[in-house]
Amino acid sequence: MSARGATLLALFLSLAPPASAQDGPAPSGDQRRALAEIEKALASISRQDYAGALAAASGSIEAHPENPRALNLKAFALNRMGRYDESLAASEGSLGFKADNPEALRQVAFSRFCLGDSGEAELQAGRAIQLDPRNAESWGLRAIARRA
């Protein structure tokens, strides 16, 4: 990664974690546990405890495997830990459940950028912009990828 890319990467890392808005109701049992683990993951992220966030997101996925929100949080934590290949797998898993998921697309774009594929990063960030044009992170990520 170039010096300019590293600077732009640092700027992107200062952006916010995935939104905490609930994707849908959690009726009972495993889904309640999954939501509790998501809240733990968000709390860990706010403390910059990415290992804790990864553990909580993984617990949420264990409780409710078809959980794009938890997969997004797992991808975010893995990206922050520098585990880009694993983050990419989590993001792509999230997209398998919800293909029009701008957060997963942002995580894919970030992972691709860090893995040296700025063209694919730009493409995925552009897809995220199409789905959520008011999200500044998507625009910033696309700009970072273009300048790399």
XYZ file of C-alpha atoms in Angstrom:
148
model
C 0.000 0.000 0.000
C 1.338 3.434 -0.904
C 1.961 6.190 1.654
C -1.034 8.073 0.258
C -3.134 4.912 0.546
C -2.023 4.446 4.166
C -3.021 8.028 4.999
C -6.392 7.593 3.360
C -6.817 4.263 5.131
C -6.195 5.947 8.493
C -8.868 8.522 7.649
C -11.367 5.806 6.801
C -10.605 3.891 9.998
C -11.683 6.944 11.967
C -15.215 6.623 10.580
C -18.077 5.147 12.567
C -18.865 1.426 13.021
C -21.933 -0.134 11.395
C -25.239 1.385 12.428
C -27.015 -0.184 15.373
C -30.541 0.076 13.981
C -32.370 -3.234 14.235
C -33.123 -4.930 10.898
C -36.369 -6.447 12.163
C -38.172 -7.710 15.258
C -36.559 -10.386 17.409
C -39.412 -12.487 18.715
C -37.760 -14.844 21.195
C -35.110 -17.355 22.164
C -32.098 -17.499 19.896
C -33.000 -14.236 18.197
C -33.088 -12.422 21.558
C -29.683 -13.883 22.388
C -28.442 -12.810 18.966
C -29.599 -9.239 19.603
C -27.991 -9.202 23.048
C -24.705 -10.295 21.476
C -25.037 -7.557 18.849
C -25.402 -4.988 21.624
C -22.268 -6.419 23.274
C -20.428 -6.162 19.965
C -21.472 -2.520 19.558
C -20.372 -1.732 23.111
C -17.020 -3.406 22.441
C -16.575 -1.397 19.253
C -17.285 1.827 21.129
C -14.407 0.889 23.471
C -12.238 -0.062 20.478
C -12.170 -3.629 21.802
C -12.295 -5.348 18.437
C -11.463 -8.792 19.799
C -14.450 -8.459 22.142
C -16.612 -7.243 19.262
C -15.535 -10.218 17.171
C -16.396 -12.638 19.981
C -19.805 -11.060 20.539
C -20.631 -10.901 16.820
C -19.602 -14.551 16.483
C -21.873 -15.406 19.424
C -24.732 -13.629 17.696
C -24.100 -15.592 14.502
C -23.987 -18.829 16.497
C -27.369 -18.024 18.049
C -28.935 -16.950 14.756
C -26.818 -17.873 11.687
C -28.933 -15.995 9.131
C -27.915 -12.692 10.632
C -26.487 -10.113 8.201
C -26.216 -7.489 10.913
C -23.937 -9.673 13.047
C -21.916 -10.631 9.990
C -21.434 -6.913 9.245
C -20.189 -6.319 12.793
C -17.884 -9.317 12.533
C -16.499 -7.961 9.247
C -16.000 -4.521 10.811
C -14.110 -5.960 13.786
C -11.973 -8.160 11.547
C -11.138 -5.188 9.320
C -10.073 -3.188 12.359
C -7.884 -6.116 13.436
C -6.216 -6.257 10.016
C -7.738 -9.639 9.162
C -8.969 -8.585 5.738
C -9.456 -12.008 4.142
C -11.660 -13.119 7.026
C -13.542 -9.831 6.948
C -14.177 -10.289 3.253
C -15.650 -13.747 3.916
C -17.970 -12.364 6.630
C -19.081 -9.477 4.399
C -19.777 -11.784 1.491
C -21.734 -14.044 3.841
C -23.839 -11.046 4.840
C -24.474 -10.220 1.193
C -25.660 -13.801 0.719
C -28.550 -13.078 3.089
C -29.190 -9.511 1.982
C -27.676 -8.584 -1.387
C -28.673 -4.918 -1.174
C -26.784 -4.350 2.087
C -24.732 -1.128 1.859
C -22.867 -1.820 5.102
C -21.666 -5.195 3.845
C -20.645 -3.572 0.566
C -18.617 -0.961 2.475
C -16.854 -3.704 4.417
C -16.130 -5.598 1.184
C -14.774 -2.402 -0.361
C -12.562 -1.706 2.646
C -11.215 -5.273 2.720
C -10.542 -5.211 -1.019
C -8.725 -1.892 -0.700
C -6.535 -3.203 2.112
C -5.800 -6.335 0.095
C -4.558 -4.143 -2.752
C -7.565 -4.352 -5.085
C -8.502 -0.676 -5.313
C -10.521 -1.206 -8.523
C -12.851 -3.690 -6.837
C -12.951 -1.493 -3.729
C -14.114 1.447 -5.831
C -16.754 -0.698 -7.541
C -18.193 -2.018 -4.251
C -18.176 1.441 -2.655
C -20.047 2.701 -5.717
C -22.672 0.000 -5.228
C -23.029 1.075 -1.586
C -23.512 4.689 -2.742
C -26.281 3.621 -5.123
C -28.099 1.924 -2.231
C -27.496 4.666 0.343
C -26.389 7.897 -1.356
C -26.481 9.924 1.866
C -23.843 7.790 3.594
C -20.589 9.758 3.714
C -18.517 6.663 4.495
C -19.340 5.137 1.114
C -18.355 8.320 -0.689
C -15.148 8.578 1.310
C -14.229 4.973 0.682
C -14.810 5.339 -3.039
C -12.624 8.461 -3.075
C -9.876 6.627 -1.182
C -10.002 3.736 -3.639
C -9.883 6.101 -6.633
C -6.840 7.927 -5.309
C -4.861 4.795 -4.500
